[in-house]
C-alpha positions as semicolon CSV with decimal commas, in nm:
position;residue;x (nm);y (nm);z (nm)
1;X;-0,445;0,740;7,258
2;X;-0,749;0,635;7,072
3;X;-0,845;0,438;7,300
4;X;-1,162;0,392;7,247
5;X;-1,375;0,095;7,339
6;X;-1,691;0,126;7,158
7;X;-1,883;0,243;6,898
8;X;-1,866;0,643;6,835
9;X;-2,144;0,901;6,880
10;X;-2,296;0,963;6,550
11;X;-2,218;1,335;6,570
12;X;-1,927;1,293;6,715
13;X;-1,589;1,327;6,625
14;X;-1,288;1,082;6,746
15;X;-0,943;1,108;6,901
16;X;-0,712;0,834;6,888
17;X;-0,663;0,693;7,101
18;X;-0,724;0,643;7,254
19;X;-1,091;0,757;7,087
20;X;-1,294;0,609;7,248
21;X;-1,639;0,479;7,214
22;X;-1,421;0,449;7,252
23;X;-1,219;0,234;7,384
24;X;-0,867;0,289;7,427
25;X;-0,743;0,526;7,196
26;X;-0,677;0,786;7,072
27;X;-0,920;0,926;6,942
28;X;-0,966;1,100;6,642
29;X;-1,073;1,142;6,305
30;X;-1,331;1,319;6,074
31;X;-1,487;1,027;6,126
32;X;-1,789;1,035;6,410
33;X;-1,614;0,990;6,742
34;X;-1,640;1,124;7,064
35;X;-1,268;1,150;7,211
36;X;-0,928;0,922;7,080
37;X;-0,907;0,547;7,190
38;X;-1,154;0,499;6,972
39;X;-1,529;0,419;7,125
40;X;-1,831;0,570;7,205
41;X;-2,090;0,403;7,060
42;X;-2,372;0,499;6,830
43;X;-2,607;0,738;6,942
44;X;-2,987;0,725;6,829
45;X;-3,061;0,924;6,530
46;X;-3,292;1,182;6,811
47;X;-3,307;1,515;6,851
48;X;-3,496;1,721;7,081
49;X;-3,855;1,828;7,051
50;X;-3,993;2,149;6,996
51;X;-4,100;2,172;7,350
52;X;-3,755;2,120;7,473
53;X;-3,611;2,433;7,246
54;X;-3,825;2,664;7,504
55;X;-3,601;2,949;7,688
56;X;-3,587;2,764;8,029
57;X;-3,749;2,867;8,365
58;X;-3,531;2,739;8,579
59;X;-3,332;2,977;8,743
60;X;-2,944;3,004;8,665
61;X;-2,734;2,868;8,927
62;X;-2,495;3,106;9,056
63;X;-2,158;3,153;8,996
64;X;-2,014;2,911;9,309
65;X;-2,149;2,640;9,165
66;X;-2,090;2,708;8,770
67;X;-1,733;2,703;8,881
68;X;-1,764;2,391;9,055
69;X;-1,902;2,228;8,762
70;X;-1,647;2,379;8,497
71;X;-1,338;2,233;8,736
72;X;-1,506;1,938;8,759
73;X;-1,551;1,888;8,401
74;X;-1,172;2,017;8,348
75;X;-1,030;1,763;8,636
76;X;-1,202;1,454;8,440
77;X;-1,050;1,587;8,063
78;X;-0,693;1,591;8,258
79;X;-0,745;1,260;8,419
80;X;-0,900;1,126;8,119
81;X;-0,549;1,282;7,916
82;X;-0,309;1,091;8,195
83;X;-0,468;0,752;8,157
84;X;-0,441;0,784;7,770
85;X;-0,143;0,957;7,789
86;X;0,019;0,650;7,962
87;X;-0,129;0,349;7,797
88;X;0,171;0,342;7,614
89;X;0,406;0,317;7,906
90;X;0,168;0,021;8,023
91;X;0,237;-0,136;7,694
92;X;0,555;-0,116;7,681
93;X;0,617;-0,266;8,069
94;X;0,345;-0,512;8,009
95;X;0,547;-0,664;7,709
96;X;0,876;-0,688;7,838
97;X;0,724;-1,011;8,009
98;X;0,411;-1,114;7,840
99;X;0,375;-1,136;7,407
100;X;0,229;-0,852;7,262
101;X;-0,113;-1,049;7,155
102;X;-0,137;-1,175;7,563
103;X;-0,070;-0,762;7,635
104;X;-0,369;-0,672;7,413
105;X;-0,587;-1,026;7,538
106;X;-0,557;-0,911;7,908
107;X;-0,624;-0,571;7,812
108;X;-0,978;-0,593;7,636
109;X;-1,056;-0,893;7,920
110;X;-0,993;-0,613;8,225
111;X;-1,179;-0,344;7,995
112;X;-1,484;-0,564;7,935
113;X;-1,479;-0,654;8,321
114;X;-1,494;-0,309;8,391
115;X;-1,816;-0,219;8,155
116;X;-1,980;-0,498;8,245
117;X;-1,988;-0,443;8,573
118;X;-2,142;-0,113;8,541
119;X;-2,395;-0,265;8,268
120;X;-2,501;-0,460;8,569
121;X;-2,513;-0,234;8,805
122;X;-2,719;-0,009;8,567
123;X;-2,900;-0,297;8,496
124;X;-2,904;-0,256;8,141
125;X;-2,890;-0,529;7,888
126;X;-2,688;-0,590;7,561
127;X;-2,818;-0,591;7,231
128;X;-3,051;-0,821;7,102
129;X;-3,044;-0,788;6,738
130;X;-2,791;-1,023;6,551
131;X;-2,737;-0,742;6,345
132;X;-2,587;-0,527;6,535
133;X;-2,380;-0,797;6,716
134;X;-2,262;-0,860;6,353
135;X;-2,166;-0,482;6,294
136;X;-1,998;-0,438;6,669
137;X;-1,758;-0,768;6,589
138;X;-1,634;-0,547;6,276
139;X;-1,631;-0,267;6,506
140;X;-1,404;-0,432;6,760
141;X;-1,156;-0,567;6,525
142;X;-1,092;-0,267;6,345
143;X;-1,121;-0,016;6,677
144;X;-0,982;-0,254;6,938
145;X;-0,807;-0,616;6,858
146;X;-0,600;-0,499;6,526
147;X;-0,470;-0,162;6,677
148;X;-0,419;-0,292;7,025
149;X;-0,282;-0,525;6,876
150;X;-0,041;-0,319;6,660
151;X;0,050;-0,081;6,947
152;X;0,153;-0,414;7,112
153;X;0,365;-0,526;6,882
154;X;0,539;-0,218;6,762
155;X;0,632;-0,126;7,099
156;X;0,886;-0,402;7,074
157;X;1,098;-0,223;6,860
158;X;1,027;0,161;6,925
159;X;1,002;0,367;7,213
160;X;0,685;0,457;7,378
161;X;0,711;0,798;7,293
162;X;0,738;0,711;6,913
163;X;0,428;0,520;6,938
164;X;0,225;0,801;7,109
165;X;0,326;1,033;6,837
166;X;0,208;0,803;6,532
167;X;-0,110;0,744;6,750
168;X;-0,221;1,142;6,669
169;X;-0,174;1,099;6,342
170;X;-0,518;0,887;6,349
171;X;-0,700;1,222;6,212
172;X;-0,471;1,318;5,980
173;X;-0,577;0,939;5,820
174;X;-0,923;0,961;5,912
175;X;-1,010;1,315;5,730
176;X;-0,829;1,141;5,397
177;X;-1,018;0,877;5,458
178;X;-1,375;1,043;5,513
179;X;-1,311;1,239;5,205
180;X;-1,315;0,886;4,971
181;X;-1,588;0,697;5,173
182;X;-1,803;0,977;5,329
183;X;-2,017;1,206;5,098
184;X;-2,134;1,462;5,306
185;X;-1,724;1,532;5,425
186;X;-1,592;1,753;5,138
187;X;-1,186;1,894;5,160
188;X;-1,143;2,214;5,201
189;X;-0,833;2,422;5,141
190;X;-0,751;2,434;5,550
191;X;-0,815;2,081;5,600
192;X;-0,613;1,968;5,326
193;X;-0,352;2,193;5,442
194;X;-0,379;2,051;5,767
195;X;-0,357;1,717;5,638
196;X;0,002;1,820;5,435
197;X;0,159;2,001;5,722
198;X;0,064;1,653;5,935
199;X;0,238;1,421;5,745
200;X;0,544;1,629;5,654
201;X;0,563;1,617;6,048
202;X;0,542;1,290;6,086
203;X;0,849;1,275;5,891
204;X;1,006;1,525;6,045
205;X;0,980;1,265;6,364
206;X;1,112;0,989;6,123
207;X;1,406;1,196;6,054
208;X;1,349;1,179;5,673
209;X;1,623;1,358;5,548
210;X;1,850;1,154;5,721
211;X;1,781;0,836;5,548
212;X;1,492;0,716;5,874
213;X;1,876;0,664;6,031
214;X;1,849;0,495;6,414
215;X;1,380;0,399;6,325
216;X;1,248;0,091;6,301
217;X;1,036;0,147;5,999
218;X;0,858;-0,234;6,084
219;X;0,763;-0,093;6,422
220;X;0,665;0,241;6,302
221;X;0,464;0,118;6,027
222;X;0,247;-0,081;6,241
223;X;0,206;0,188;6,520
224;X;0,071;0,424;6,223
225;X;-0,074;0,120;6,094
226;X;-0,311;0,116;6,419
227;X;-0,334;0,489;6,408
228;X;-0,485;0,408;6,049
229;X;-0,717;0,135;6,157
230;X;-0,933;0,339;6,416
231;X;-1,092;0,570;6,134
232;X;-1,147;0,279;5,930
233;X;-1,325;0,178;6,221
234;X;-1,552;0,472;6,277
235;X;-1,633;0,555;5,919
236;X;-1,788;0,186;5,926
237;X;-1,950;0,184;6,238
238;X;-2,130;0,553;6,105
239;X;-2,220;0,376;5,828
240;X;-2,390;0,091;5,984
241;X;-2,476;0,168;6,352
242;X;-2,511;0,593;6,332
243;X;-2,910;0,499;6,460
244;X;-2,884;0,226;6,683
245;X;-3,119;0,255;6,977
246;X;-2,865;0,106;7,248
247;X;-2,704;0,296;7,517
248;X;-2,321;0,380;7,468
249;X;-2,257;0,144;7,783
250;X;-2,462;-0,161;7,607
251;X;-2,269;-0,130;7,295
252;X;-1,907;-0,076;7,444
253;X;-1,957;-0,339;7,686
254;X;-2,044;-0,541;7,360
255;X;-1,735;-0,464;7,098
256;X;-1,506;-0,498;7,403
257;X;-1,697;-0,833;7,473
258;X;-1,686;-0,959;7,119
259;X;-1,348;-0,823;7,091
260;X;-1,202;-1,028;7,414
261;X;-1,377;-1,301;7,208
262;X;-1,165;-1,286;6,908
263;X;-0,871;-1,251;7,068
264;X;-0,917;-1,554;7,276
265;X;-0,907;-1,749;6,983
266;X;-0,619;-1,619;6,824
267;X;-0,386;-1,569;7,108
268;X;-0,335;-1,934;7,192
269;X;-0,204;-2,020;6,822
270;X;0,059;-1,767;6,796
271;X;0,195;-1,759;7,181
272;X;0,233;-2,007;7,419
273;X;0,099;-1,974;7,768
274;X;0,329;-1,766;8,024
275;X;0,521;-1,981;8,290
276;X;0,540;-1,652;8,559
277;X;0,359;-1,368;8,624
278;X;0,565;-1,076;8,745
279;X;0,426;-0,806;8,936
280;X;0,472;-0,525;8,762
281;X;0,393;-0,585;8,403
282;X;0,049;-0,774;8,541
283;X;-0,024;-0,400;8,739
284;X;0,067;-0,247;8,357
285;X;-0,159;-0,491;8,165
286;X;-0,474;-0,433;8,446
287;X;-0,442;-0,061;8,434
288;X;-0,398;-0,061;8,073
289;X;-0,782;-0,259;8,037
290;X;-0,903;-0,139;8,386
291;X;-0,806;0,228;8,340
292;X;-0,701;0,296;7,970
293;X;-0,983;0,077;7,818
294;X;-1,229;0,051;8,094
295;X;-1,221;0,373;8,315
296;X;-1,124;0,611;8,071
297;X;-1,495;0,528;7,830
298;X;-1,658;0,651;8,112
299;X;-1,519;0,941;8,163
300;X;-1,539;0,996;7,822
301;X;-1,881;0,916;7,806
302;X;-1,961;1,181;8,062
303;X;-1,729;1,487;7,867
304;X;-1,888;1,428;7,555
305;X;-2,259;1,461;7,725
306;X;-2,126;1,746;7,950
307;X;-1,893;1,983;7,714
308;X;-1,957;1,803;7,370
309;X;-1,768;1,648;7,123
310;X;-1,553;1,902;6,985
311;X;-1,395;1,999;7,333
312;X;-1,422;1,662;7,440
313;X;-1,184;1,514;7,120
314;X;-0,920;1,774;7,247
315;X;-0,748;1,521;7,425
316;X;-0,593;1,401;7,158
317;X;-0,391;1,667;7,131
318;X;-0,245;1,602;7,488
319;X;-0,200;1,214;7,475
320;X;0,095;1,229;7,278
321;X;0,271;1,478;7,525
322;X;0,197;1,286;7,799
323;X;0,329;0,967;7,664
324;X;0,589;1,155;7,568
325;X;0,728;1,273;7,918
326;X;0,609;1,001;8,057
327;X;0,848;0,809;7,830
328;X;1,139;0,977;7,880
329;X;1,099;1,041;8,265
330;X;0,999;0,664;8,366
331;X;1,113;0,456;8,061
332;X;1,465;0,634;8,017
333;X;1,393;0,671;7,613
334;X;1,616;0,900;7,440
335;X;1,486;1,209;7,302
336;X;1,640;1,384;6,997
337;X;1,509;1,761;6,871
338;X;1,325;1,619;6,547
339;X;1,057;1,397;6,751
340;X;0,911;1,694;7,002
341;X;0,928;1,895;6,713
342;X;0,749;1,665;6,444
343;X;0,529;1,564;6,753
344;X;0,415;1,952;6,721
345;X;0,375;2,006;6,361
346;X;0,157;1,660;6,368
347;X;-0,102;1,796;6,608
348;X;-0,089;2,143;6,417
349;X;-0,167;1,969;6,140
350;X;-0,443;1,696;6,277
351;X;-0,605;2,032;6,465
352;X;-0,616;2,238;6,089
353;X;-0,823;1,842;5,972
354;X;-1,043;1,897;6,264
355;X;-1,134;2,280;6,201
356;X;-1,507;2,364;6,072
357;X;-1,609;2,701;5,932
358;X;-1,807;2,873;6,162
359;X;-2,198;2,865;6,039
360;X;-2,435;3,166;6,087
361;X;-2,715;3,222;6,321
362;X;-3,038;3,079;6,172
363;X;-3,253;3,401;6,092
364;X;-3,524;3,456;6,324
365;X;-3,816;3,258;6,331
366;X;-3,624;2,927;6,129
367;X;-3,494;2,638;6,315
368;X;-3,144;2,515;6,263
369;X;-3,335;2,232;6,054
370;X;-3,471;2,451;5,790
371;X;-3,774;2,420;5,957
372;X;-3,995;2,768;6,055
373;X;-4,196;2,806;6,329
């Protein structure tokens, strides 16, 4: 899911869930992101020097340990796809005992726990400019506290499953989104198409021509309500933090802090504080901070800087089959035909919003910059 828990790389491109960063969710949108979950954080506006460009001298390392590397890389994208993937089971077990804000509260607390720990370790520091503390408090409302949040409470009334399927519709919103708010993102004919072919399968898993018969539209609006709120998210934080000069850690840990922050205020006025604390939804409500909104930035973290972006923000496209079997196997949720198959013609449609033309070679002797040697 987007998932993210902090801000999103600048040239990035998000997920959903849990996109992330990015923390959880799915990544996911035109917007910058790294993966879904929604959180990488801004990346300095740097790029390497002429020096660096120079054929290297190194040599290549043989083929043993290239192979190493690319199952290594491959093992962390499917572990990073399972803990997305079921952060909507942990949801939904987490609030058949606790209320959906205390699900989300004990979610961002465990997540924050997490990165700060490793900001110690790495003995890095937050930010220091009130500025940017300012910008990451939008930040985590709009990538963390409001869709948690949502995810939360929808998952009261509708499966698991359903709610993993309106989570990958967060690029379908965020390229109609980037298209009214950012310039240099112009439609073109494919992504446009892709952004038809999404929707008409979202209700295709709505059943549409059945009258939305046997869906909780309240439930399902908010669930594509959060799917909604993570490119609003990232097309704010690339307006206002694409050049900060903090690590991804430092500003995760930070919208995850300042997001446990606002939820600690609201969570006491709308629920009152639970009497018992059973086993298993506590387990579902640490892993889903811990794992889904902790664990899973890191890992992010370290696909984007070792495959890129654009592979990297392919998990989105397996979070919602995940959550799907994972749904059905563990929850018992009924499946009918329409919501596998609408499930597919969404993710069709989010990859066609995704899709770049290919660009040329630079001619000789010209950098990729327009710049000549």
């Amino acid at each position: 899911m987007s998932t993210a828990t902090g801000a999103p790389t600048a040239s990035a491109q998000p997920t959903g869930t849990p996109a992330a960063p990015l923390a959880a969710a799915p990544p996911q949108t035109t917007a910058p992101a790294a993966a879904t979950d929604p959180a990488s954080p801004a990346l300095p506006n740097s790029r390497p020097s002429r020096a660096s460009t120079a054929p290297a001298t190194t040599p290549a390392p043989d083929g043993g340990s290239a192979r190493r590397r690319a199952f290594g890389w491959q093992l962390r994208f499917a572990v990073l796809s399972l803990i997305w993937g079921f952060s909507f089971l942990f949801i939904k077990v987490g609030t058949q005992s606790f209320a959906p804000l205390q699900v989300t509260l004990g979610r961002v607390t465990f997540g924050t726990l997490v990165l700060l720990t490793i900001l110690a370790i790495k003995r890095e520091r937050l930010p220091r400019s009130a500025r940017t503390w300012g910008h990451l408090a939008v930040a985590a409302f709009f990538l963390n506290a409001l869709p948690f949040s949502l995810f939360a409470y929808s998952e009261l009334t509708i499966p698991s499953t359903l709610a993993g399927i309106c989570n990958a519709t967060s690029p379908l919103w965020g390229m109609a989104l980037s298209v009214v708010a950012l310039s240099e993102d112009r439609p073109t004919r494919r992504r446009v198409a892709g952004l038809g072919i999404g929707f008409l399968g979202v209700l295709t898993v709505l059943g549409a021509w059945q009258g939305f018969s046997g869906t909780d539209l309240s439930g399902t609006a908010m669930a594509l309500g959060a799917s909604l709120s993570y490119p609003v998210g990232w097309i704010y934080v690339r307006r206002t933090l694409a050049g900060a000069q903090q690590s991804h850690l430092s500003m995760s840990s930070t919208q995850l802090l300042l997001a446990t922050a606002q939820l600690a205020l609201v969570t006491p006025l709308f629920t009152t504080a639970p009497t018992d604390f059973p086993v298993v939804p506590l387990l579902a409500v640490f892993a889903l901070g811990a794992l889904g909104t902790g664990f899973a930035f890191l890992l992010q973290y370290g696909l984007v800087a070792e495959i890129g972006p654009t592979t990297a923000q392919m998990v989105t496209y397996f979070v919602p089959v995940i959550a799907t079997a994972a749904g059905v196997a563990l929850l018992g949720e009924q499946l009918s035909w329409n919501t596998p198959v609408g499930a597919l013609i969404v993710l069709a449609g989010a990859a066609l919003t995704q899709s770049r033309p290919r660009r040329s070679s630079p001619r000789r002797g010209t950098d990729t910059d327009g710049r000549t040697d």
